[in-house]
Amino acid sequence: GDSVTQMEGPVTLSEEAFLTINCTYTATGYPSLFWYVQYPGEGLQLLLKATKADDKGSNKGFEATYRKETTSFHLEKGSVQVSDSAVYFCALWMDSSYKLIFGSGTRLLVRP
Amino acid sequence: ETGVTQTPRHLVMGMTNKKSLKCEQHLGHNAMYWYKQSAKKPLELMFVYSLEERVENNSVPSRFSPECPNSSHLFLHLHTLQPEDSALYLCASSQRPLGTGEVEQYFGPGTRLTVT
């Protein structure tokens, strides 16, 4: 079945370091891909999305490119801040389905 | 109020209690979702309602009973829960999917449930 695999955390970085959180997916069709972020004590918020191959989603300095050939949607940010500390979820959505399938989440800790 | 709200934010209940979780969305959406978030596990989709009709029931035990009286409100009625049901229960809403992939789900802050 359809699934999403994320790198295990926590990922611990110093402020201004470069961030990569890996995400790969398995799907029978052509899903839309999303990154959600969950700050402590809050629900999930949509961070960015891409709906077709080679699309790049971006928001708040974060970027991810939909790579069909490697079935990946890695999240990157050039310079992280302490305020980016949160749990990041990669997810896929199949057309004609109500299911948003999530990865297990990756916790990011950014130290001053 | 804006977005998706959930009450209560925290709930402790015994295994013989009956309680309800409430979700309300102020976004004009017509689909609503219940998810269960347990430690170190992916989010689990429990129920989906579209236009107030249940369209997804993901093999959830009958001790969880959803109710969607209108497109803005969603309830999760809890009865005779087990300790392993302790988790964060998240509600979300979206426009009804029309097969375009352009669907975003908006989440509430969740209810932290502890079953003793």
mmCIF file of N, CA, C and O in Angstrom, chain B residues 10-110:
data_model
loop_
_atom_site.group_PDB
_atom_site.id
_atom_site.type_symbol
_atom_site.label_atom_id
_atom_site.label_comp_id
_atom_site.label_asym_id
_atom_site.label_seq_id
_atom_site.Cartn_x
_atom_site.Cartn_y
_atom_site.Cartn_z
ATOM 1 N N HIS B 10 -7.350 18.852 27.405
ATOM 2 C CA HIS B 10 -6.817 17.725 28.172
ATOM 3 C C HIS B 10 -7.989 16.997 28.815
ATOM 4 O O HIS B 10 -8.942 17.629 29.278
ATOM 5 N N LEU B 11 -7.896 15.655 28.855
ATOM 6 C CA LEU B 11 -8.966 14.857 29.447
ATOM 7 C C LEU B 11 -8.348 13.626 30.084
ATOM 8 O O LEU B 11 -7.577 12.907 29.452
ATOM 9 N N VAL B 12 -8.706 13.399 31.348
ATOM 10 C CA VAL B 12 -8.324 12.175 32.037
ATOM 11 C C VAL B 12 -9.606 11.436 32.365
ATOM 12 O O VAL B 12 -10.537 12.015 32.933
ATOM 13 N N MET B 13 -9.676 10.183 31.978
ATOM 14 C CA MET B 13 -10.889 9.425 32.237
ATOM 15 C C MET B 13 -10.570 7.986 32.634
ATOM 16 O O MET B 13 -9.547 7.427 32.217
ATOM 17 N N GLY B 14 -11.460 7.422 33.434
ATOM 18 C CA GLY B 14 -11.333 6.031 33.804
ATOM 19 C C GLY B 14 -11.891 5.138 32.714
ATOM 20 O O GLY B 14 -12.583 5.595 31.798
ATOM 21 N N MET B 15 -11.597 3.869 32.821
ATOM 22 C CA MET B 15 -11.986 2.939 31.763
ATOM 23 C C MET B 15 -13.495 2.752 31.679
ATOM 24 O O MET B 15 -14.012 2.312 30.650
ATOM 25 N N THR B 16 -14.208 3.080 32.729
ATOM 26 C CA THR B 16 -15.662 2.878 32.692
ATOM 27 C C THR B 16 -16.419 4.162 32.365
ATOM 28 O O THR B 16 -17.642 4.163 32.289
ATOM 29 N N ASN B 17 -15.703 5.262 32.188
ATOM 30 C CA ASN B 17 -16.376 6.545 31.926
ATOM 31 C C ASN B 17 -16.890 6.643 30.499
ATOM 32 O O ASN B 17 -16.456 5.913 29.601
ATOM 33 N N LYS B 18 -17.783 7.607 30.312
ATOM 34 C CA LYS B 18 -18.194 8.024 28.968
ATOM 35 C C LYS B 18 -17.896 9.503 28.854
ATOM 36 O O LYS B 18 -18.326 10.289 29.703
ATOM 37 N N LYS B 19 -17.202 9.865 27.807
ATOM 38 C CA LYS B 19 -16.881 11.270 27.570
ATOM 39 C C LYS B 19 -16.972 11.545 26.073
ATOM 40 O O LYS B 19 -17.023 10.618 25.254
ATOM 41 N N SER B 20 -16.964 12.830 25.717
ATOM 42 C CA SER B 20 -16.994 13.218 24.307
ATOM 43 C C SER B 20 -15.959 14.288 24.030
ATOM 44 O O SER B 20 -15.760 15.196 24.839
ATOM 45 N N LEU B 21 -15.322 14.185 22.872
ATOM 46 C CA LEU B 21 -14.431 15.218 22.367
ATOM 47 C C LEU B 21 -15.202 16.018 21.324
ATOM 48 O O LEU B 21 -15.963 15.460 20.533
ATOM 49 N N LYS B 22 -14.935 17.331 21.316
ATOM 50 C CA LYS B 22 -15.652 18.204 20.388
ATOM 51 C C LYS B 22 -14.670 18.920 19.480
ATOM 52 O O LYS B 22 -13.588 19.334 19.911
ATOM 53 N N CYS B 23 -15.050 19.061 18.238
ATOM 54 C CA CYS B 23 -14.260 19.801 17.254
ATOM 55 C C CYS B 23 -15.190 20.740 16.507
ATOM 56 O O CYS B 23 -16.313 20.358 16.145
ATOM 57 N N GLU B 24 -14.712 21.946 16.275
ATOM 58 C CA GLU B 24 -15.502 22.924 15.513
ATOM 59 C C GLU B 24 -14.583 23.628 14.524
ATOM 60 O O GLU B 24 -13.482 24.043 14.879
ATOM 61 N N GLN B 25 -15.034 23.732 13.284
ATOM 62 C CA GLN B 25 -14.230 24.450 12.282
ATOM 63 C C GLN B 25 -14.990 25.680 11.803
ATOM 64 O O GLN B 25 -16.198 25.644 11.593
ATOM 65 N N HIS B 26 -14.221 26.761 11.640
ATOM 66 C CA HIS B 26 -14.785 28.061 11.272
ATOM 67 C C HIS B 26 -14.279 28.489 9.904
ATOM 68 O O HIS B 26 -14.104 29.680 9.625
ATOM 69 N N LEU B 27 -14.012 27.506 9.045
ATOM 70 C CA LEU B 27 -13.361 27.763 7.763
ATOM 71 C C LEU B 27 -14.293 27.544 6.574
ATOM 72 O O LEU B 27 -13.858 27.672 5.438
ATOM 73 N N GLY B 28 -15.530 27.152 6.840
ATOM 74 C CA GLY B 28 -16.459 26.896 5.745
ATOM 75 C C GLY B 28 -16.172 25.610 4.996
ATOM 76 O O GLY B 28 -16.635 25.430 3.866
ATOM 77 N N HIS B 29 -15.426 24.707 5.608
ATOM 78 C CA HIS B 29 -15.099 23.446 4.969
ATOM 79 C C HIS B 29 -16.268 22.464 5.048
ATOM 80 O O HIS B 29 -17.201 22.641 5.843
ATOM 81 N N ASN B 30 -16.205 21.419 4.221
ATOM 82 C CA ASN B 30 -17.288 20.433 4.231
ATOM 83 C C ASN B 30 -16.800 19.011 4.424
ATOM 84 O O ASN B 30 -17.548 18.054 4.187
ATOM 85 N N ALA B 31 -15.557 18.836 4.849
ATOM 86 C CA ALA B 31 -15.048 17.516 5.219
ATOM 87 C C ALA B 31 -14.305 17.645 6.541
ATOM 88 O O ALA B 31 -13.599 18.636 6.767
ATOM 89 N N MET B 32 -14.490 16.654 7.427
ATOM 90 C CA MET B 32 -13.842 16.695 8.732
ATOM 91 C C MET B 32 -13.280 15.323 9.056
ATOM 92 O O MET B 32 -13.788 14.295 8.591
ATOM 93 N N TYR B 33 -12.209 15.320 9.875
ATOM 94 C CA TYR B 33 -11.416 14.117 10.102
ATOM 95 C C TYR B 33 -11.070 13.987 11.586
ATOM 96 O O TYR B 33 -10.829 14.984 12.264
ATOM 97 N N TRP B 34 -10.988 12.743 12.055
ATOM 98 C CA TRP B 34 -10.388 12.442 13.352
ATOM 99 C C TRP B 34 -9.126 11.627 13.123
ATOM 100 O O TRP B 34 -9.149 10.630 12.372
ATOM 101 N N TYR B 35 -8.030 12.046 13.805
ATOM 102 C CA TYR B 35 -6.776 11.318 13.786
ATOM 103 C C TYR B 35 -6.375 10.990 15.221
ATOM 104 O O TYR B 35 -6.665 11.734 16.152
ATOM 105 N N LYS B 36 -5.613 9.899 15.339
ATOM 106 C CA LYS B 36 -5.018 9.536 16.624
ATOM 107 C C LYS B 36 -3.506 9.647 16.481
ATOM 108 O O LYS B 36 -2.917 9.116 15.520
ATOM 109 N N GLN B 37 -2.882 10.372 17.418
ATOM 110 C CA GLN B 37 -1.427 10.522 17.405
ATOM 111 C C GLN B 37 -0.856 9.923 18.671
ATOM 112 O O GLN B 37 -1.009 10.481 19.754
ATOM 113 N N SER B 38 -0.200 8.783 18.518
ATOM 114 C CA SER B 38 0.455 8.118 19.646
ATOM 115 C C SER B 38 1.952 8.334 19.536
ATOM 116 O O SER B 38 2.481 8.557 18.447
ATOM 117 N N ALA B 39 2.627 8.207 20.671
ATOM 118 C CA ALA B 39 4.078 8.413 20.692
ATOM 119 C C ALA B 39 4.765 7.427 19.758
ATOM 120 O O ALA B 39 4.455 6.245 19.742
ATOM 121 N N LYS B 40 5.676 7.946 18.944
ATOM 122 C CA LYS B 40 6.538 7.134 18.086
ATOM 123 C C LYS B 40 5.762 6.318 17.056
ATOM 124 O O LYS B 40 6.247 5.284 16.602
ATOM 125 N N LYS B 41 4.562 6.743 16.702
ATOM 126 C CA LYS B 41 3.787 6.071 15.650
ATOM 127 C C LYS B 41 3.279 7.112 14.668
ATOM 128 O O LYS B 41 3.037 8.262 15.046
ATOM 129 N N PRO B 42 3.100 6.736 13.401
ATOM 130 C CA PRO B 42 2.525 7.683 12.449
ATOM 131 C C PRO B 42 1.110 8.063 12.852
ATOM 132 O O PRO B 42 0.431 7.300 13.541
ATOM 133 N N LEU B 43 0.696 9.227 12.408
ATOM 134 C CA LEU B 43 -0.700 9.615 12.631
ATOM 135 C C LEU B 43 -1.621 8.573 12.019
ATOM 136 O O LEU B 43 -1.410 8.119 10.895
ATOM 137 N N GLU B 44 -2.641 8.211 12.771
ATOM 138 C CA GLU B 44 -3.602 7.215 12.295
ATOM 139 C C GLU B 44 -4.921 7.907 11.979
ATOM 140 O O GLU B 44 -5.521 8.524 12.861
ATOM 141 N N LEU B 45 -5.369 7.791 10.743
ATOM 142 C CA LEU B 45 -6.679 8.305 10.377
ATOM 143 C C LEU B 45 -7.737 7.393 10.966
ATOM 144 O O LEU B 45 -7.698 6.174 10.777
ATOM 145 N N MET B 46 -8.699 7.986 11.678
ATOM 146 C CA MET B 46 -9.752 7.189 12.306
ATOM 147 C C MET B 46 -11.051 7.278 11.492
ATOM 148 O O MET B 46 -11.603 6.259 11.093
ATOM 149 N N PHE B 47 -11.533 8.486 11.296
ATOM 150 C CA PHE B 47 -12.822 8.684 10.627
ATOM 151 C C PHE B 47 -12.745 9.890 9.702
ATOM 152 O O PHE B 47 -12.017 10.829 9.970
ATOM 153 N N VAL B 48 -13.541 9.825 8.633
ATOM 154 C CA VAL B 48 -13.681 10.952 7.729
ATOM 155 C C VAL B 48 -15.166 11.185 7.479
ATOM 156 O O VAL B 48 -15.909 10.234 7.209
ATOM 157 N N TYR B 49 -15.578 12.438 7.557
ATOM 158 C CA TYR B 49 -16.937 12.821 7.192
ATOM 159 C C TYR B 49 -16.856 13.812 6.043
ATOM 160 O O TYR B 49 -16.055 14.752 6.067
ATOM 161 N N SER B 50 -17.657 13.592 5.035
ATOM 162 C CA SER B 50 -17.764 14.515 3.918
ATOM 163 C C SER B 50 -19.231 14.866 3.747
ATOM 164 O O SER B 50 -20.059 13.963 3.590
ATOM 165 N N LEU B 51 -19.536 16.143 3.767
ATOM 166 C CA LEU B 51 -20.927 16.601 3.692
ATOM 167 C C LEU B 51 -21.789 15.866 4.716
ATOM 168 O O LEU B 51 -22.903 15.431 4.425
ATOM 169 N N GLU B 52 -21.210 15.712 5.912
ATOM 170 C CA GLU B 52 -21.887 15.116 7.058
ATOM 171 C C GLU B 52 -22.149 13.617 6.922
ATOM 172 O O GLU B 52 -22.842 13.012 7.750
ATOM 173 N N GLU B 53 -21.584 13.006 5.910
ATOM 174 C CA GLU B 53 -21.728 11.562 5.733
ATOM 175 C C GLU B 53 -20.384 10.894 5.994
ATOM 176 O O GLU B 53 -19.347 11.344 5.494
ATOM 177 N N ARG B 54 -20.397 9.820 6.785
ATOM 178 C CA ARG B 54 -19.140 9.139 7.073
ATOM 179 C C ARG B 54 -18.668 8.394 5.830
ATOM 180 O O ARG B 54 -19.390 7.566 5.271
ATOM 181 N N VAL B 55 -17.463 8.701 5.390
ATOM 182 C CA VAL B 55 -16.939 8.092 4.169
ATOM 183 C C VAL B 55 -15.721 7.235 4.431
ATOM 184 O O VAL B 55 -15.188 6.598 3.540
ATOM 185 N N GLU B 56 -15.237 7.237 5.661
ATOM 186 C CA GLU B 56 -14.070 6.438 5.986
ATOM 187 C C GLU B 56 -14.171 6.019 7.438
ATOM 188 O O GLU B 56 -14.430 6.841 8.314
ATOM 189 N N ASN B 57 -13.962 4.747 7.670
ATOM 190 C CA ASN B 57 -13.934 4.236 9.035
ATOM 191 C C ASN B 57 -12.804 3.227 9.067
ATOM 192 O O ASN B 57 -12.929 2.118 8.549
ATOM 193 N N ASN B 58 -11.703 3.637 9.618
ATOM 194 C CA ASN B 58 -10.461 2.892 9.449
ATOM 195 C C ASN B 58 -10.297 1.784 10.474
ATOM 196 O O ASN B 58 -9.318 1.749 11.210
ATOM 197 N N SER B 59 -11.252 0.867 10.523
ATOM 198 C CA SER B 59 -11.154 -0.280 11.429
ATOM 199 C C SER B 59 -10.944 0.161 12.868
ATOM 200 O O SER B 59 -10.104 -0.390 13.579
ATOM 201 N N VAL B 60 -11.703 1.156 13.260
ATOM 202 C CA VAL B 60 -11.581 1.690 14.614
ATOM 203 C C VAL B 60 -12.516 0.913 15.541
ATOM 204 O O VAL B 60 -13.657 0.622 15.175
ATOM 205 N N PRO B 61 -12.049 0.568 16.754
ATOM 206 C CA PRO B 61 -12.919 -0.163 17.690
ATOM 207 C C PRO B 61 -14.198 0.599 17.987
ATOM 208 O O PRO B 61 -14.233 1.835 17.987
ATOM 209 N N SER B 62 -15.233 -0.139 18.286
ATOM 210 C CA SER B 62 -16.553 0.467 18.482
ATOM 211 C C SER B 62 -16.638 1.308 19.749
ATOM 212 O O SER B 62 -17.619 2.036 19.925
ATOM 213 N N ARG B 63 -15.641 1.235 20.606
ATOM 214 C CA ARG B 63 -15.653 2.100 21.793
ATOM 215 C C ARG B 63 -15.423 3.572 21.404
ATOM 216 O O ARG B 63 -15.571 4.471 22.230
ATOM 217 N N PHE B 64 -15.053 3.815 20.141
ATOM 218 C CA PHE B 64 -14.973 5.168 19.596
ATOM 219 C C PHE B 64 -16.156 5.358 18.649
ATOM 220 O O PHE B 64 -16.303 4.602 17.676
ATOM 221 N N SER B 65 -16.963 6.370 18.892
ATOM 222 C CA SER B 65 -18.161 6.572 18.085
ATOM 223 C C SER B 65 -18.207 8.020 17.622
ATOM 224 O O SER B 65 -18.376 8.932 18.433
ATOM 225 N N PRO B 66 -18.054 8.279 16.311
ATOM 226 C CA PRO B 66 -18.067 9.653 15.836
ATOM 227 C C PRO B 66 -19.496 10.126 15.560
ATOM 228 O O PRO B 66 -20.413 9.339 15.347
ATOM 229 N N GLU B 67 -19.623 11.450 15.557
ATOM 230 C CA GLU B 67 -20.908 12.064 15.210
ATOM 231 C C GLU B 67 -20.626 13.378 14.515
ATOM 232 O O GLU B 67 -19.792 14.160 14.977
ATOM 233 N N CYS B 68 -21.316 13.624 13.407
ATOM 234 C CA CYS B 68 -21.145 14.874 12.666
ATOM 235 C C CYS B 68 -22.520 15.479 12.409
ATOM 236 O O CYS B 68 -23.136 15.202 11.388
ATOM 237 N N PRO B 69 -23.019 16.303 13.335
ATOM 238 C CA PRO B 69 -24.378 16.841 13.196
ATOM 239 C C PRO B 69 -24.520 17.876 12.077
ATOM 240 O O PRO B 69 -25.617 18.057 11.553
ATOM 241 N N ASN B 70 -23.419 18.547 11.746
ATOM 242 C CA ASN B 70 -23.438 19.509 10.636
ATOM 243 C C ASN B 70 -22.003 19.682 10.160
ATOM 244 O O ASN B 70 -21.065 19.166 10.773
ATOM 245 N N SER B 71 -21.815 20.447 9.118
ATOM 246 C CA SER B 71 -20.481 20.521 8.505
ATOM 247 C C SER B 71 -19.467 21.268 9.353
ATOM 248 O O SER B 71 -18.274 21.235 9.062
ATOM 249 N N SER B 72 -19.906 21.937 10.408
ATOM 250 C CA SER B 72 -18.975 22.698 11.241
ATOM 251 C C SER B 72 -18.566 21.977 12.513
ATOM 252 O O SER B 72 -17.628 22.404 13.179
ATOM 253 N N HIS B 73 -19.283 20.924 12.869
ATOM 254 C CA HIS B 73 -19.050 20.264 14.143
ATOM 255 C C HIS B 73 -18.804 18.772 13.979
ATOM 256 O O HIS B 73 -19.452 18.114 13.172
ATOM 257 N N LEU B 74 -17.886 18.285 14.798
ATOM 258 C CA LEU B 74 -17.554 16.860 14.796
ATOM 259 C C LEU B 74 -17.300 16.449 16.233
ATOM 260 O O LEU B 74 -16.613 17.152 16.968
ATOM 261 N N PHE B 75 -17.880 15.312 16.604
ATOM 262 C CA PHE B 75 -17.696 14.798 17.955
ATOM 263 C C PHE B 75 -17.070 13.408 17.891
ATOM 264 O O PHE B 75 -17.226 12.678 16.907
ATOM 265 N N LEU B 76 -16.381 13.059 18.967
ATOM 266 C CA LEU B 76 -15.904 11.691 19.134
ATOM 267 C C LEU B 76 -16.338 11.239 20.524
ATOM 268 O O LEU B 76 -15.855 11.746 21.534
ATOM 269 N N HIS B 77 -17.305 10.317 20.550
ATOM 270 C CA HIS B 77 -17.828 9.808 21.806
ATOM 271 C C HIS B 77 -16.991 8.609 22.238
ATOM 272 O O HIS B 77 -16.705 7.708 21.442
ATOM 273 N N LEU B 78 -16.616 8.639 23.510
ATOM 274 C CA LEU B 78 -15.693 7.640 24.050
ATOM 275 C C LEU B 78 -16.387 6.821 25.129
ATOM 276 O O LEU B 78 -17.053 7.393 26.004
ATOM 277 N N HIS B 79 -16.213 5.521 25.083
ATOM 278 C CA HIS B 79 -16.901 4.652 26.049
ATOM 279 C C HIS B 79 -16.068 3.402 26.282
ATOM 280 O O HIS B 79 -15.673 2.723 25.346
ATOM 281 N N THR B 80 -15.824 3.116 27.568
ATOM 282 C CA THR B 80 -15.102 1.903 27.958
ATOM 283 C C THR B 80 -13.747 1.813 27.265
ATOM 284 O O THR B 80 -13.419 0.831 26.596
ATOM 285 N N LEU B 81 -12.969 2.872 27.397
ATOM 286 C CA LEU B 81 -11.662 2.911 26.748
ATOM 287 C C LEU B 81 -10.635 2.076 27.507
ATOM 288 O O LEU B 81 -10.833 1.709 28.673
ATOM 289 N N GLN B 82 -9.530 1.819 26.827
ATOM 290 C CA GLN B 82 -8.416 1.063 27.392
ATOM 291 C C GLN B 82 -7.217 1.992 27.584
ATOM 292 O O GLN B 82 -7.113 3.014 26.893
ATOM 293 N N PRO B 83 -6.298 1.648 28.459
ATOM 294 C CA PRO B 83 -5.115 2.516 28.643
ATOM 295 C C PRO B 83 -4.353 2.773 27.353
ATOM 296 O O PRO B 83 -3.807 3.868 27.167
ATOM 297 N N GLU B 84 -4.349 1.809 26.433
ATOM 298 C CA GLU B 84 -3.617 2.014 25.167
ATOM 299 C C GLU B 84 -4.300 3.022 24.246
ATOM 300 O O GLU B 84 -3.745 3.392 23.202
ATOM 301 N N ASP B 85 -5.483 3.468 24.627
ATOM 302 C CA ASP B 85 -6.160 4.521 23.863
ATOM 303 C C ASP B 85 -5.655 5.911 24.248
ATOM 304 O O ASP B 85 -6.050 6.904 23.613
ATOM 305 N N SER B 86 -4.821 5.987 25.254
ATOM 306 C CA SER B 86 -4.235 7.275 25.639
ATOM 307 C C SER B 86 -3.399 7.804 24.472
ATOM 308 O O SER B 86 -2.523 7.099 23.956
ATOM 309 N N ALA B 87 -3.683 9.023 24.063
ATOM 310 C CA ALA B 87 -3.014 9.594 22.882
ATOM 311 C C ALA B 87 -3.472 11.036 22.725
ATOM 312 O O ALA B 87 -4.306 11.531 23.481
ATOM 313 N N LEU B 88 -2.952 11.677 21.698
ATOM 314 C CA LEU B 88 -3.430 13.000 21.280
ATOM 315 C C LEU B 88 -4.407 12.783 20.133
ATOM 316 O O LEU B 88 -4.058 12.138 19.135
ATOM 317 N N TYR B 89 -5.613 13.275 20.274
ATOM 318 C CA TYR B 89 -6.634 13.122 19.237
ATOM 319 C C TYR B 89 -6.775 14.445 18.505
ATOM 320 O O TYR B 89 -7.110 15.474 19.089
ATOM 321 N N LEU B 90 -6.501 14.383 17.221
ATOM 322 C CA LEU B 90 -6.498 15.578 16.386
ATOM 323 C C LEU B 90 -7.696 15.580 15.453
ATOM 324 O O LEU B 90 -8.027 14.563 14.843
ATOM 325 N N CYS B 91 -8.293 16.732 15.344
ATOM 326 C CA CYS B 91 -9.381 16.948 14.393
ATOM 327 C C CYS B 91 -8.822 17.796 13.257
ATOM 328 O O CYS B 91 -7.944 18.653 13.465
ATOM 329 N N ALA B 92 -9.318 17.576 12.063
ATOM 330 C CA ALA B 92 -8.906 18.380 10.915
ATOM 331 C C ALA B 92 -10.107 18.624 10.014
ATOM 332 O O ALA B 92 -11.108 17.904 10.092
ATOM 333 N N SER B 93 -9.996 19.632 9.168
ATOM 334 C CA SER B 93 -11.054 19.889 8.200
ATOM 335 C C SER B 93 -10.431 20.268 6.867
ATOM 336 O O SER B 93 -9.263 20.672 6.786
ATOM 337 N N SER B 94 -11.221 20.119 5.805
ATOM 338 C CA SER B 94 -10.780 20.518 4.470
ATOM 339 C C SER B 94 -12.009 20.695 3.599
ATOM 340 O O SER B 94 -13.130 20.366 4.003
ATOM 341 N N GLN B 95 -11.800 21.190 2.399
ATOM 342 C CA GLN B 95 -12.857 21.119 1.419
ATOM 343 C C GLN B 95 -12.990 19.666 0.964
ATOM 344 O O GLN B 95 -12.027 18.904 1.016
ATOM 345 N N ARG B 96 -14.153 19.304 0.543
ATOM 346 C CA ARG B 96 -14.375 17.934 0.071
ATOM 347 C C ARG B 96 -13.475 17.661 -1.121
ATOM 348 O O ARG B 96 -13.428 18.438 -2.060
ATOM 349 N N PRO B 97 -12.698 16.561 -1.071
ATOM 350 C CA PRO B 97 -11.774 16.271 -2.172
ATOM 351 C C PRO B 97 -12.525 16.044 -3.470
ATOM 352 O O PRO B 97 -13.531 15.355 -3.501
ATOM 353 N N LEU B 98 -12.027 16.656 -4.541
ATOM 354 C CA LEU B 98 -12.681 16.508 -5.844
ATOM 355 C C LEU B 98 -11.758 15.855 -6.848
ATOM 356 O O LEU B 98 -11.938 15.978 -8.041
ATOM 357 N N GLY B 99 -10.710 15.204 -6.333
ATOM 358 C CA GLY B 99 -9.830 14.456 -7.222
ATOM 359 C C GLY B 99 -8.760 15.297 -7.880
ATOM 360 O O GLY B 99 -8.083 14.831 -8.782
ATOM 361 N N THR B 100 -8.565 16.526 -7.433
ATOM 362 C CA THR B 100 -7.551 17.358 -8.066
ATOM 363 C C THR B 100 -6.238 17.339 -7.311
ATOM 364 O O THR B 100 -5.241 17.806 -7.828
ATOM 365 N N GLY B 101 -6.226 16.841 -6.114
ATOM 366 C CA GLY B 101 -5.009 16.862 -5.305
ATOM 367 C C GLY B 101 -4.780 18.171 -4.598
ATOM 368 O O GLY B 101 -3.873 18.292 -3.801
ATOM 369 N N GLU B 102 -5.561 19.174 -4.914
ATOM 370 C CA GLU B 102 -5.364 20.486 -4.292
ATOM 371 C C GLU B 102 -6.207 20.579 -3.030
ATOM 372 O O GLU B 102 -7.124 21.377 -2.928
ATOM 373 N N VAL B 103 -5.893 19.729 -2.091
ATOM 374 C CA VAL B 103 -6.676 19.696 -0.860
ATOM 375 C C VAL B 103 -5.733 19.866 0.311
ATOM 376 O O VAL B 103 -4.747 19.147 0.428
ATOM 377 N N GLU B 104 -5.995 20.818 1.149
ATOM 378 C CA GLU B 104 -5.190 21.038 2.344
ATOM 379 C C GLU B 104 -6.045 20.785 3.568
ATOM 380 O O GLU B 104 -7.193 21.219 3.627
ATOM 381 N N GLN B 105 -5.484 20.097 4.514
ATOM 382 C CA GLN B 105 -6.183 19.857 5.762
ATOM 383 C C GLN B 105 -5.677 20.822 6.827
ATOM 384 O O GLN B 105 -4.477 21.070 6.924
ATOM 385 N N TYR B 106 -6.600 21.355 7.583
ATOM 386 C CA TYR B 106 -6.286 22.288 8.660
ATOM 387 C C TYR B 106 -6.598 21.585 9.977
ATOM 388 O O TYR B 106 -7.705 21.074 10.170
ATOM 389 N N PHE B 107 -5.619 21.588 10.863
ATOM 390 C CA PHE B 107 -5.722 20.813 12.101
ATOM 391 C C PHE B 107 -6.030 21.694 13.301
ATOM 392 O O PHE B 107 -5.591 22.843 13.382
ATOM 393 N N GLY B 108 -6.767 21.112 14.242
ATOM 394 C CA GLY B 108 -6.930 21.721 15.545
ATOM 395 C C GLY B 108 -5.741 21.391 16.433
ATOM 396 O O GLY B 108 -4.855 20.620 16.044
ATOM 397 N N PRO B 109 -5.715 21.950 17.656
ATOM 398 C CA PRO B 109 -4.575 21.741 18.558
ATOM 399 C C PRO B 109 -4.572 20.368 19.223
ATOM 400 O O PRO B 109 -3.567 19.970 19.801
ATOM 401 N N GLY B 110 -5.697 19.660 19.143
ATOM 402 C CA GLY B 110 -5.734 18.317 19.712
ATOM 403 C C GLY B 110 -6.268 18.271 21.128
ATOM 404 O O GLY B 110 -6.284 19.282 21.854
#
